[in-house]
Coordinates of C-alpha atoms (C1' of nucleotides) in Angstrom, one line a residue:
Chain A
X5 CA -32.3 -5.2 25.4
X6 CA -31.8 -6.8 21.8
X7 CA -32.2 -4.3 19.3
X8 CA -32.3 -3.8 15.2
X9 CA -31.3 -0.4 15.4
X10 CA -30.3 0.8 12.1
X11 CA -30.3 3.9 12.1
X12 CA -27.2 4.1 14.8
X13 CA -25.1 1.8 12.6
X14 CA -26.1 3.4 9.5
X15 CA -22.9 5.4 11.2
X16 CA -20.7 3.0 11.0
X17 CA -21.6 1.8 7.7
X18 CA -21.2 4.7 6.3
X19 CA -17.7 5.1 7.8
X20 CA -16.7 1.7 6.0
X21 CA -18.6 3.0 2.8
X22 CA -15.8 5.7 2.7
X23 CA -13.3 3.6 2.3
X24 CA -14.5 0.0 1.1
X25 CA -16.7 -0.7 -1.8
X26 CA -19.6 -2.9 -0.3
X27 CA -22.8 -3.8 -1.9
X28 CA -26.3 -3.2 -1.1
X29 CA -26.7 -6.9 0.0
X30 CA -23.2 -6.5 2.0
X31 CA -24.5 -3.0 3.5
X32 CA -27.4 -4.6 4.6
X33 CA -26.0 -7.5 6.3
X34 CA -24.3 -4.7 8.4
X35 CA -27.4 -3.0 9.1
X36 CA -29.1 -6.0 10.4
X37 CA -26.5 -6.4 12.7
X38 CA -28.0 -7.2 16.9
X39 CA -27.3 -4.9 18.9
X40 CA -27.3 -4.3 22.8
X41 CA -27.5 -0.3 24.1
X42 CA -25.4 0.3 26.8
X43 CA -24.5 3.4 28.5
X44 CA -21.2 4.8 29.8
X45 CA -20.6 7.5 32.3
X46 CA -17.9 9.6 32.5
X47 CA -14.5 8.3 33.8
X48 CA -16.0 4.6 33.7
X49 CA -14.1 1.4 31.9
X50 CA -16.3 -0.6 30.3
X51 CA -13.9 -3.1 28.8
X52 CA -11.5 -3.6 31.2
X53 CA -7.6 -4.7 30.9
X54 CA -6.8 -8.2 30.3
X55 CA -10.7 -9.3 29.8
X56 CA -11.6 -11.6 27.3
X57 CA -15.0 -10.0 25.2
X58 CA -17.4 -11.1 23.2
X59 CA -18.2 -8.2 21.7
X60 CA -17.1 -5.1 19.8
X61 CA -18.4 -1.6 20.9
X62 CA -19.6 0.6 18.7
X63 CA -19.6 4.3 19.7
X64 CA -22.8 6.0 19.4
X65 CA -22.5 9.1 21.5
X66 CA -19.4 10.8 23.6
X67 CA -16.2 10.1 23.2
X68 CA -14.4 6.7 24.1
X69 CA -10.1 6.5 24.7
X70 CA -8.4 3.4 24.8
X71 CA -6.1 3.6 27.8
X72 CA -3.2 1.6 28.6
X73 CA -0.4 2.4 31.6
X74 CA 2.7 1.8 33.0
X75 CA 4.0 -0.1 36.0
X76 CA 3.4 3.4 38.1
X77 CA 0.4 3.7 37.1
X78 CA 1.1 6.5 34.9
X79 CA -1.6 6.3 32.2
X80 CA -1.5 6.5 28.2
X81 CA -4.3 7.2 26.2
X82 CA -3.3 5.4 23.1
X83 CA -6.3 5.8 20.9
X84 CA -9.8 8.2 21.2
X85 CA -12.8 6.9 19.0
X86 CA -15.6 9.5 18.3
X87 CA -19.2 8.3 17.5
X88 CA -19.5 6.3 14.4
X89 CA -16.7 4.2 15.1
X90 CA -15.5 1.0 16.7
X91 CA -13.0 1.0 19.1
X92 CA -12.1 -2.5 19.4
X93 CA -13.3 -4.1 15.9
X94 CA -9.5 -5.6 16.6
X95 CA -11.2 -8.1 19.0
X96 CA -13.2 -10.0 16.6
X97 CA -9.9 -11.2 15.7
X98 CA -7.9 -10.9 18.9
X99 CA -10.3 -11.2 21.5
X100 CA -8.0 -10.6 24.6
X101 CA -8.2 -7.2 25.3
X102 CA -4.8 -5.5 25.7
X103 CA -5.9 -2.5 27.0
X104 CA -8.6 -0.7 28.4
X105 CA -12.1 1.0 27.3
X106 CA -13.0 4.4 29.1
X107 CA -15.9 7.0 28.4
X108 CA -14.1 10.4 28.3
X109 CA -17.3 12.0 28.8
X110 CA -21.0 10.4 29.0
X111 CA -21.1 7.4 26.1
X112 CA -24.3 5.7 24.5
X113 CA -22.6 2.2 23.1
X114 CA -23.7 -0.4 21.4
X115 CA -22.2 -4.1 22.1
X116 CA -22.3 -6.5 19.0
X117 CA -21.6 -9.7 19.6
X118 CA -18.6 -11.3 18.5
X119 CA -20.7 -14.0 16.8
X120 CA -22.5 -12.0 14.7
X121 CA -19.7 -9.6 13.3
X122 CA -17.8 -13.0 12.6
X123 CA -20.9 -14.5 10.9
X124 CA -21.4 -11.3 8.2
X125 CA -17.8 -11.6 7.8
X126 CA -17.8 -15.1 6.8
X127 CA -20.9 -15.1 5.0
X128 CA -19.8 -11.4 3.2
X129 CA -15.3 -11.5 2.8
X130 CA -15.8 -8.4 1.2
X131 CA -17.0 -7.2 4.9
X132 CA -13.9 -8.9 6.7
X133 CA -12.3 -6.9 4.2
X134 CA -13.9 -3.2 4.7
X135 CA -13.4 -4.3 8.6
X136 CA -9.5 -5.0 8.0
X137 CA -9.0 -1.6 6.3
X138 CA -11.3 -0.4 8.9
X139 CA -8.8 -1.5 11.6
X140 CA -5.7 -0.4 9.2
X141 CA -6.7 3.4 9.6
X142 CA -6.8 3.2 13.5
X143 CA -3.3 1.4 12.9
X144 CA -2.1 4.6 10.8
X145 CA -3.2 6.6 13.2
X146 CA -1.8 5.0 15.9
X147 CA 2.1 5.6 14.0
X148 CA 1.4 9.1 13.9
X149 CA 0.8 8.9 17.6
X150 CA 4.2 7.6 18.4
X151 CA 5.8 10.2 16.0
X152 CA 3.7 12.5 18.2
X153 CA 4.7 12.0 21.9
X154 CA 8.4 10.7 19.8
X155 CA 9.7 13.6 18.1
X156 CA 7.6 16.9 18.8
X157 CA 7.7 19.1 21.4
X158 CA 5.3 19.7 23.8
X159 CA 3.1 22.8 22.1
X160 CA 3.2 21.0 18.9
X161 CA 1.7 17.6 20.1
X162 CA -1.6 19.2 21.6
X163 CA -1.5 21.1 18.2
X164 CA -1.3 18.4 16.0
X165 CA -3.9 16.0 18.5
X166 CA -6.3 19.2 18.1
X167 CA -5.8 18.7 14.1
X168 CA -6.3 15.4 14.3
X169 CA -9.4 15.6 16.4
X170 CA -10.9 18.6 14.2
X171 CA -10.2 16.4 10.9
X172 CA -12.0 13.6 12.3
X173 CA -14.7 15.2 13.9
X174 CA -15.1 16.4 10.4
X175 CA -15.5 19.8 11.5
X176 CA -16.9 22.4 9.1
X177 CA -14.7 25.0 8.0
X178 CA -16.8 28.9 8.2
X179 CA -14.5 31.8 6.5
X180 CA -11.5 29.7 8.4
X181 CA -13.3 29.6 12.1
X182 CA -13.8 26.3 13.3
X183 CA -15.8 25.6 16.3
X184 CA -16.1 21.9 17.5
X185 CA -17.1 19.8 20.8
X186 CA -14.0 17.5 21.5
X187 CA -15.3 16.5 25.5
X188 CA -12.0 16.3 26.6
X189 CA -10.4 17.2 30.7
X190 CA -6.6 19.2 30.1
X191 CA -5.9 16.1 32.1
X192 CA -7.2 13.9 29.3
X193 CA -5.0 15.6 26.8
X194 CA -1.7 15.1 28.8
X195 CA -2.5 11.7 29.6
X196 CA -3.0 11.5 25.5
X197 CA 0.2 13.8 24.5
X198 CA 2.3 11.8 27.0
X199 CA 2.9 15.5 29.3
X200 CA 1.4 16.5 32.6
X201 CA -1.4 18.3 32.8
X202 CA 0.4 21.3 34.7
X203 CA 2.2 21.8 31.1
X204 CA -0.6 21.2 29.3
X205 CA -2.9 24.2 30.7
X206 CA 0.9 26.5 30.3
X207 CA 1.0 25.3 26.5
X208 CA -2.8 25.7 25.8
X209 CA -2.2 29.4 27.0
X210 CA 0.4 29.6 24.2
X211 CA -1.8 28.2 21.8
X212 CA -4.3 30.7 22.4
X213 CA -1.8 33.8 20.7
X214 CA -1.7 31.0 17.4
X215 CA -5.2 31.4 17.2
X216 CA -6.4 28.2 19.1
X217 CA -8.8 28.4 22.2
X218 CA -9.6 24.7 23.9
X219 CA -12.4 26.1 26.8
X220 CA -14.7 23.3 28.5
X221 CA -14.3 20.7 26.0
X222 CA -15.1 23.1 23.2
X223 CA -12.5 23.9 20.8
X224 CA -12.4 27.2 19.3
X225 CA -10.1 27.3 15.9
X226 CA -9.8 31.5 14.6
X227 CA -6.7 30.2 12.0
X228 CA -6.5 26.4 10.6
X229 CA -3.8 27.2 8.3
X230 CA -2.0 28.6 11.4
X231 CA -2.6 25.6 13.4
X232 CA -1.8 23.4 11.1
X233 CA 1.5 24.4 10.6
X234 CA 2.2 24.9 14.7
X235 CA 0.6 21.7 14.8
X236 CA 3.3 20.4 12.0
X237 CA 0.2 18.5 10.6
X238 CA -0.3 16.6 7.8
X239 CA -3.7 14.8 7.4
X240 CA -2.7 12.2 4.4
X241 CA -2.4 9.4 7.4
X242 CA -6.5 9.5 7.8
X243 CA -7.2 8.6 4.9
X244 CA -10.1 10.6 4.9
X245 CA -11.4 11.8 1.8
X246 CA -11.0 8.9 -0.5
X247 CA -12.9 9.4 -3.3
X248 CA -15.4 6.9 -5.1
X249 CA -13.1 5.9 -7.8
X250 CA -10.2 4.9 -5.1
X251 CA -11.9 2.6 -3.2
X252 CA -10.8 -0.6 -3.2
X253 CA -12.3 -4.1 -3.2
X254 CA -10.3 -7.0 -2.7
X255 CA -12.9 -9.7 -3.4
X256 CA -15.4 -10.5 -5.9
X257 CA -18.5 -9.1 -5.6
X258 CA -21.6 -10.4 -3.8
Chain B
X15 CA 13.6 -12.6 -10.9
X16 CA 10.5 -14.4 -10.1
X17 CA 10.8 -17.4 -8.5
X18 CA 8.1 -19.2 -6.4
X19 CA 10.3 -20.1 -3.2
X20 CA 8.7 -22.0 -0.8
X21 CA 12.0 -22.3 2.1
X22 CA 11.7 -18.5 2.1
X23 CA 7.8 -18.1 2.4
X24 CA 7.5 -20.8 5.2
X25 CA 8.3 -18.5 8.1
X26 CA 6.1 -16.5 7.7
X27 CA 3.7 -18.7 7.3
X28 CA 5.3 -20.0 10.2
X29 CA 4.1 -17.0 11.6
X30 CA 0.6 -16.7 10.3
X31 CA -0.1 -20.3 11.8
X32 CA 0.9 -19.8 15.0
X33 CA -1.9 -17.6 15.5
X34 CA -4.3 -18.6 13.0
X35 CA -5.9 -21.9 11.7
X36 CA -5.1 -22.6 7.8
X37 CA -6.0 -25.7 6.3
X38 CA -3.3 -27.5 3.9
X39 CA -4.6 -26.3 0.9
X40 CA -4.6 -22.7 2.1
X41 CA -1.1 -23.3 3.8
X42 CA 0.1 -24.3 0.0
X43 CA -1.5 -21.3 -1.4
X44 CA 1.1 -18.9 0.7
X45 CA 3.9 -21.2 -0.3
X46 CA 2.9 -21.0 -3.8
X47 CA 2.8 -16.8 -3.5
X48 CA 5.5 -15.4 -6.7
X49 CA 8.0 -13.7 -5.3
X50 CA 10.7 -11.2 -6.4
X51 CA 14.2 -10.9 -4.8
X52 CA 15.7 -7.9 -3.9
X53 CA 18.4 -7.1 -1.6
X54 CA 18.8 -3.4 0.0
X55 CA 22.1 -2.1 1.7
X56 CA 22.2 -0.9 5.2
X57 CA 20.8 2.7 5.4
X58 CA 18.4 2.3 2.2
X59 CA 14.9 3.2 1.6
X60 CA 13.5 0.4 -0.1
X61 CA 9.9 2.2 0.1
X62 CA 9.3 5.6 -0.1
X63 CA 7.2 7.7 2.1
X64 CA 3.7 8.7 -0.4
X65 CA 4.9 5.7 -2.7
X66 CA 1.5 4.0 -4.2
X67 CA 2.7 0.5 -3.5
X68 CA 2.1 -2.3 -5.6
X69 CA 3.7 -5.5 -3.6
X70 CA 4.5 -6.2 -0.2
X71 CA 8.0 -6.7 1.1
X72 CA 8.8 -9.7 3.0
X73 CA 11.8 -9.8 5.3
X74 CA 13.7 -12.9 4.8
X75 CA 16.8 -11.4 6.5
X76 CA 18.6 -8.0 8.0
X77 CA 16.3 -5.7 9.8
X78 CA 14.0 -3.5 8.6
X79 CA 12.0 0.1 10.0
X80 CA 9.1 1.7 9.5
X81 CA 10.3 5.4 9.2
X82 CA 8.2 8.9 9.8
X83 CA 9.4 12.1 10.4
X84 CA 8.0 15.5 11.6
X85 CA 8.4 19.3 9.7
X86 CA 12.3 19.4 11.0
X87 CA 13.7 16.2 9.7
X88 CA 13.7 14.3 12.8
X89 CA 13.1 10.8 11.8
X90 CA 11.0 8.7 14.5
X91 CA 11.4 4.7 14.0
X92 CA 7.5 3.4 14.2
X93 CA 8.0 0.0 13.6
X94 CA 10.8 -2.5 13.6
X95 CA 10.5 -6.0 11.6
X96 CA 12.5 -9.2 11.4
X97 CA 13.0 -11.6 9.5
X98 CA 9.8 -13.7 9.2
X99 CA 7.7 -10.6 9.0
X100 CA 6.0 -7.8 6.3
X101 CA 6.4 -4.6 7.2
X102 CA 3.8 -3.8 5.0
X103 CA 1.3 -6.3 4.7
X104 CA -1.0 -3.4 5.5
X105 CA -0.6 -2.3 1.7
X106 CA -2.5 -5.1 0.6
X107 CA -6.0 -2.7 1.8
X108 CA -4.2 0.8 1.9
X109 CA -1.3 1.0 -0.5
X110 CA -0.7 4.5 -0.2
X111 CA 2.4 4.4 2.2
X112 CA 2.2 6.4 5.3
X113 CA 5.7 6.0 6.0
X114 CA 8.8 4.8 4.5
X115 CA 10.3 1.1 4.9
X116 CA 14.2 1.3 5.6
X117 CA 16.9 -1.2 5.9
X118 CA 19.1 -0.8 9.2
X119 CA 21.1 -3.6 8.0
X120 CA 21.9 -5.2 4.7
X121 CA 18.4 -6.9 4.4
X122 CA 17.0 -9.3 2.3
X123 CA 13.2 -8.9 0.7
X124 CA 11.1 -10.6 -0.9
X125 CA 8.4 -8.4 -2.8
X126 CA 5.3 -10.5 -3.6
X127 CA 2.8 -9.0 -5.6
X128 CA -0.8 -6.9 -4.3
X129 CA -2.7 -9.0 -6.7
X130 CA -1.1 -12.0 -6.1
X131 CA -2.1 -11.9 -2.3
X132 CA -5.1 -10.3 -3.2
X133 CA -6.0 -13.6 -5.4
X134 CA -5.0 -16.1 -2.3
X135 CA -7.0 -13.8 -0.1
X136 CA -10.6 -13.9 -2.0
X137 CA -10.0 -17.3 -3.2
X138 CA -9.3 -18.6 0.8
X139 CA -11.3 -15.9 3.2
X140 CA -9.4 -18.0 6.1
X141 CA -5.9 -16.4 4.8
X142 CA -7.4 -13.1 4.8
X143 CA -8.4 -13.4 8.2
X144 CA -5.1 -14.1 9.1
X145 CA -3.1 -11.7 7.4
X146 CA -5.5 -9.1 9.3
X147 CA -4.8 -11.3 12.5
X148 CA -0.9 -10.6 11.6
X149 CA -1.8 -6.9 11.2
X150 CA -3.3 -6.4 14.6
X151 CA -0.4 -7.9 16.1
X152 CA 1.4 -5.0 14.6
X153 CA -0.7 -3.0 15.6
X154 CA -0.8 -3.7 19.5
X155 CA 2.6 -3.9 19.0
X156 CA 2.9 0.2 18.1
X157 CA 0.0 0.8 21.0
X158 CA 2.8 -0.3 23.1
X159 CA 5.2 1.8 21.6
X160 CA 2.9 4.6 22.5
X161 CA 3.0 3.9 25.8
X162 CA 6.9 3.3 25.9
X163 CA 7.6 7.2 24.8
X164 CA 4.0 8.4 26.4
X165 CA 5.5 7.4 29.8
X166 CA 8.3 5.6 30.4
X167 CA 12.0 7.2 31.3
X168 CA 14.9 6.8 29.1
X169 CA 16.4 3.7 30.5
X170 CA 13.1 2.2 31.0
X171 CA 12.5 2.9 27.6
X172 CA 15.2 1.3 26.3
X173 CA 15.2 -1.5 28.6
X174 CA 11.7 -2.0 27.4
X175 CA 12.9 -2.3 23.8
X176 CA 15.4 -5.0 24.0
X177 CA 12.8 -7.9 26.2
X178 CA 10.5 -6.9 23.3
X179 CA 13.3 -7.8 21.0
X180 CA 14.7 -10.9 22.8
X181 CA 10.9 -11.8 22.4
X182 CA 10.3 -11.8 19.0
X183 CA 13.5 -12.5 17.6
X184 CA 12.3 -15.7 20.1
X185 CA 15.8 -15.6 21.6
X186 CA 16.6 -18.6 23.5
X187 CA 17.2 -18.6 27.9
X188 CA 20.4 -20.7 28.0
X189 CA 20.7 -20.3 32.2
X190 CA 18.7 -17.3 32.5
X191 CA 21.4 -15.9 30.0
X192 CA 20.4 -14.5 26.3
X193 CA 22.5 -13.4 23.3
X194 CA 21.2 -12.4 20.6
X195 CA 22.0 -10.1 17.4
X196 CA 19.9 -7.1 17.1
X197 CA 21.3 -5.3 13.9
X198 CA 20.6 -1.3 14.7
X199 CA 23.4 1.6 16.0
X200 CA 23.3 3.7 19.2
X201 CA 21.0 6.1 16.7
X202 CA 18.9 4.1 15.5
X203 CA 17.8 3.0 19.4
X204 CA 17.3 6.5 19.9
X205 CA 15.1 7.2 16.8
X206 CA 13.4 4.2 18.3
X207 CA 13.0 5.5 21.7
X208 CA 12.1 9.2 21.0
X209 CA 16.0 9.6 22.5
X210 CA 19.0 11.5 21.3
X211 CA 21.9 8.9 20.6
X212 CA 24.0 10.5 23.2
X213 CA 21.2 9.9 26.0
X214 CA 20.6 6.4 24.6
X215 CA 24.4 6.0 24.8
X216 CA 24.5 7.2 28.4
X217 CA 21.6 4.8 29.6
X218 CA 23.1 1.9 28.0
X219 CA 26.2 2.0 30.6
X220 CA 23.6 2.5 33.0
X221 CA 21.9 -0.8 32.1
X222 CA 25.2 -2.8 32.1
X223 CA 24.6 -2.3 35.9
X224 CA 21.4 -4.0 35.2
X225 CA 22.5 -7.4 34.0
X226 CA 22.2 -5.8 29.9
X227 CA 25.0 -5.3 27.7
X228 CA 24.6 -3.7 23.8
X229 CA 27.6 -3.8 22.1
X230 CA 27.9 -3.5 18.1
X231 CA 25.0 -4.8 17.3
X232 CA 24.2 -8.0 20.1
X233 CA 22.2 -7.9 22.6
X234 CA 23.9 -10.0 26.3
X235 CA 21.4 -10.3 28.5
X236 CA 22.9 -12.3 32.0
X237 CA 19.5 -11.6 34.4
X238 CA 16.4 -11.7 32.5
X239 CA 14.0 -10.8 34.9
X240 CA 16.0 -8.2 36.2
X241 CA 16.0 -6.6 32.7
X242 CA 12.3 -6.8 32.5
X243 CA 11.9 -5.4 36.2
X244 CA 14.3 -2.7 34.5
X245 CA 12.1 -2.7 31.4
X246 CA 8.9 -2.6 32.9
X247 CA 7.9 -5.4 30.8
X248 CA 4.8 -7.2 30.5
X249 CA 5.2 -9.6 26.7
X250 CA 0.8 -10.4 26.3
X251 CA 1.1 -7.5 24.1
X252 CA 2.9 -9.8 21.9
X253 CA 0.4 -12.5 21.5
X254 CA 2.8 -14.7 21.3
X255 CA 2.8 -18.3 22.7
X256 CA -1.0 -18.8 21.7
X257 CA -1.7 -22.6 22.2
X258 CA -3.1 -24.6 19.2
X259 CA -6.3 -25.0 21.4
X260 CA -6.7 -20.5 21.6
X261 CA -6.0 -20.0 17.9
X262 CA -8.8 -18.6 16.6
X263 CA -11.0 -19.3 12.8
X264 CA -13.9 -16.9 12.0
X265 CA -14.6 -18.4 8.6
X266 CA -14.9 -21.9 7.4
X267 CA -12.5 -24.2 7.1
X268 CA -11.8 -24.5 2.9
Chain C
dC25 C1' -24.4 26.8 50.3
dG26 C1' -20.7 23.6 50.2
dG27 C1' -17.7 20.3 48.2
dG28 C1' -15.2 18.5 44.5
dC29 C1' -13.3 18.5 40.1
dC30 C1' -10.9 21.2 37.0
dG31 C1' -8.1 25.0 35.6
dT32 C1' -4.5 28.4 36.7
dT33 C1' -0.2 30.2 38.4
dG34 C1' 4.4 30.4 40.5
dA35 C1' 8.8 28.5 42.3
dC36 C1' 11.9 25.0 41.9
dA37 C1' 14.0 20.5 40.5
dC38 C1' 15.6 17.4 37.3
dA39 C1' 15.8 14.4 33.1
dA40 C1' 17.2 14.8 28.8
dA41 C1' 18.8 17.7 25.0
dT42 C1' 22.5 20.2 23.2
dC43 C1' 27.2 21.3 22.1
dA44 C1' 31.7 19.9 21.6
dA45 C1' 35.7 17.1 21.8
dT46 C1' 37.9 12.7 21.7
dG47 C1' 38.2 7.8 21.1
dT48 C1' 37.6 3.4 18.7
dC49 C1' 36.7 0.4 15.2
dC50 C1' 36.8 -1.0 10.4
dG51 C1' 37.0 -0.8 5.5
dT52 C1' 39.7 1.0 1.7
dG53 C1' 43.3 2.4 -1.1
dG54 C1' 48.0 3.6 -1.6
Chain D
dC15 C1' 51.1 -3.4 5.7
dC16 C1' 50.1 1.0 7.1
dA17 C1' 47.7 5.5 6.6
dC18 C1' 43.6 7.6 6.1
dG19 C1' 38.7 8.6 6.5
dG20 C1' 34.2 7.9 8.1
dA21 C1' 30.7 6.1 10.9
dC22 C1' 29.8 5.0 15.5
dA23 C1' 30.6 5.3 20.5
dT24 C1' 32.0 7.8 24.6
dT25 C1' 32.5 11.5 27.8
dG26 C1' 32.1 16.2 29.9
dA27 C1' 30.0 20.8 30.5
dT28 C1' 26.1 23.3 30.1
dT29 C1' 21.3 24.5 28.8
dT30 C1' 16.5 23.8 28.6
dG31 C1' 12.0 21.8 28.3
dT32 C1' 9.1 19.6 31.1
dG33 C1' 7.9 17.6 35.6
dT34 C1' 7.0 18.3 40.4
dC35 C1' 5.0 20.5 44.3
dA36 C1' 2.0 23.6 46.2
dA37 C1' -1.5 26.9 46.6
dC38 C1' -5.5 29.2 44.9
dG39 C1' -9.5 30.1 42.0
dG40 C1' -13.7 29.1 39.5
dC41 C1' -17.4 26.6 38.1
dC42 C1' -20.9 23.0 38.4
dC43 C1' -23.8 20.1 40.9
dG44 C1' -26.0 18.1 44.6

DNA sequence: CGGGCCGTTGACACAAATCAATGTCCGTGG
DNA sequence: CCACGGACATTGATTTGTGTCAACGGCCCG
């Protein structure tokens, strides 16, 4: 089912938009992008290791983890993508997938074809541009990952993955509570923090007494400042909050 | 020091091409990048972590690592480049840097300009495409990194680091038996590896029972596929070896 | 009502970290 | 040319964080 859906990538585009200076011709072009629903259900790949796609998934609903492994099998999730963003915009470029697409919990996608993502970028630079950055802050991320499972101990890495997440999620702050859905099994958090899920449950019991609580895929945060430092987090590496003025644009304007 | 230095510049458009279509005149527009020479001494910080950069660095020789750290000082190793590559080239869209760019050996760089390769890039689209190509090779490159301290044992770890080396330093198989040089210290394998130096130490005379020596700085490899049994080694990740035929153009040719 | 996934807890094993001492190489200056 | 110092490598003894194995509990869904 072809669809002109913008309302769902109005998501998206507004994700660029935060970080990219696009014009209204450029944010159309976007817009008008085809698009075909799918849906995931929990614990299902759809884009599989080694597969060559077509298209680029955007993430509409639920919560989607990229997920590599190891000759034993072991499994790494190396990358989660909330709605509103693309988990594999890197394929328009490098369209052999290196690792796998999974639906943490039930996911509504949409599926843009290659083709058409290549066309707006051709026809718009200033788009391949936004979509390079776009890609860049998934990259930064990614670094802060391997200084994760690299160099912190097993407490800290679920702390600083539930700042991450919380940051991200863009989870409102109420007289320093924070309350947010992150559809996650304690088996999905090892498998992301590199530790079994045995120590993950022991260290989310720790976490509780620094004023975290992760129940059912809901985190409950009492103190951020408190988990930010157990977490030993530092959110520059988002590069969330960019303001207007910052935003940069390579390329003339269209 | 500006100089326009074409010998220099060619590897890595050496390296752009071999996954990317340019057409003559774009090839001559990275030769024709300015450049500035600069030379940094084994153990110095030639970018600064928070730094606003305002060229990238270009490796022409030495090796060079992308350094974080958490709250205690530990330093994790995120990226390692060779000669060839930029360590940076993600600047060019986000020039706050997320991490700081160190020499492990006497290194050579060429800094070349933001606007400069911002000019090439609006003026030829096709080069932008492929200097986000050259990104998300990076990029895959750290998911695997990821996956090397998520799950892998020490000696695996390690193991895993040298065939990714011996890849893209391109080292050649004289009899199933490689040399090659691989600038970096006991510790700086470990800040790779998420190890301490005296583990790292330890697994290396484990791995000389593997057909893998590492001894001041070369790598001697006498049973490849041994090593990347031992390493647990798969290269696509890599993306290197793309045939002429598999390169890829989004935009058109200028 | 039952079965399965997920979470929880305890006992134990083990890989890797830590601490500490010694050895080796190499550049430098006397 | 040799003595010294410093960075790096090596080795052993010991500790510790995390994994492993195993059992049980609770919740949800069919």
């Amino acid at each position: 089912m072809l669809q002109r859906n913008e309302s769902n990538l109005q998501r998206f585009l507004d994700r660029l938009t935060s970080r990219s200076v696009l014009s209204a011709m450029e944010q159309q072009a976007i817009l008008n992008l085809p698009t075909y629903a799918a849906h995931a259900r929990a614990g299902e790949d759809f884009v599989h290791l080694g597969e060559r796609v077509t298209h680029v998934c955007f993430v509409v609903d639920g919560l989607v983890g990229r997920f590599d492994q190891n000759a034993h099998g072991a499994r790494q999730i190396t990358a989660l993508h909330i709605p509103g963003e693309m988990p594999d915009l890197h394929s328009v470029v490098q369209p052999t997938a290196t690792s796998a697409l999974h639906a943490l919990s039930p996911a509504t996608i949409l599926r843009v074809p290659h083709e058409a993502v290549r066309a707006v970028a051709a026809a718009h630079p200033a788009i391949a541009e936004a979509l390079w950055r776009d890609c860049m802050v998934d990259s930064m991320i990614l670094a802060q990952w391997v200084v994760n499972v690299g160099c912190r101990d097993a407490k800290t890495r679920i702390a600083h993955l539930i700042c991450e997440m919380a940051c991200r999620y863009n989870a409102k702050r109420l007289s320093s509570r924070i309350v947010f859905n992150l559809p996650m099994t304690q088996l999905h958090l090892a498998e992301a923090t590199g530790l079994t899920a045995v120590h993950v449950n022991r260290m989310l019991g720790e976490l509780r007494s620094h004023g975290v609580e992760f129940r059912r895929g809901t985190v409950y945060i009492s103190e951020w400042d408190r988990l930010v430092r157990a977490g030993d987090f530092d959110p520059d590496y988002l590069q969330a909050d960019v303001r207007p003025e910052e935003r940069i644009r390579i390329l003339q304007a269209g």
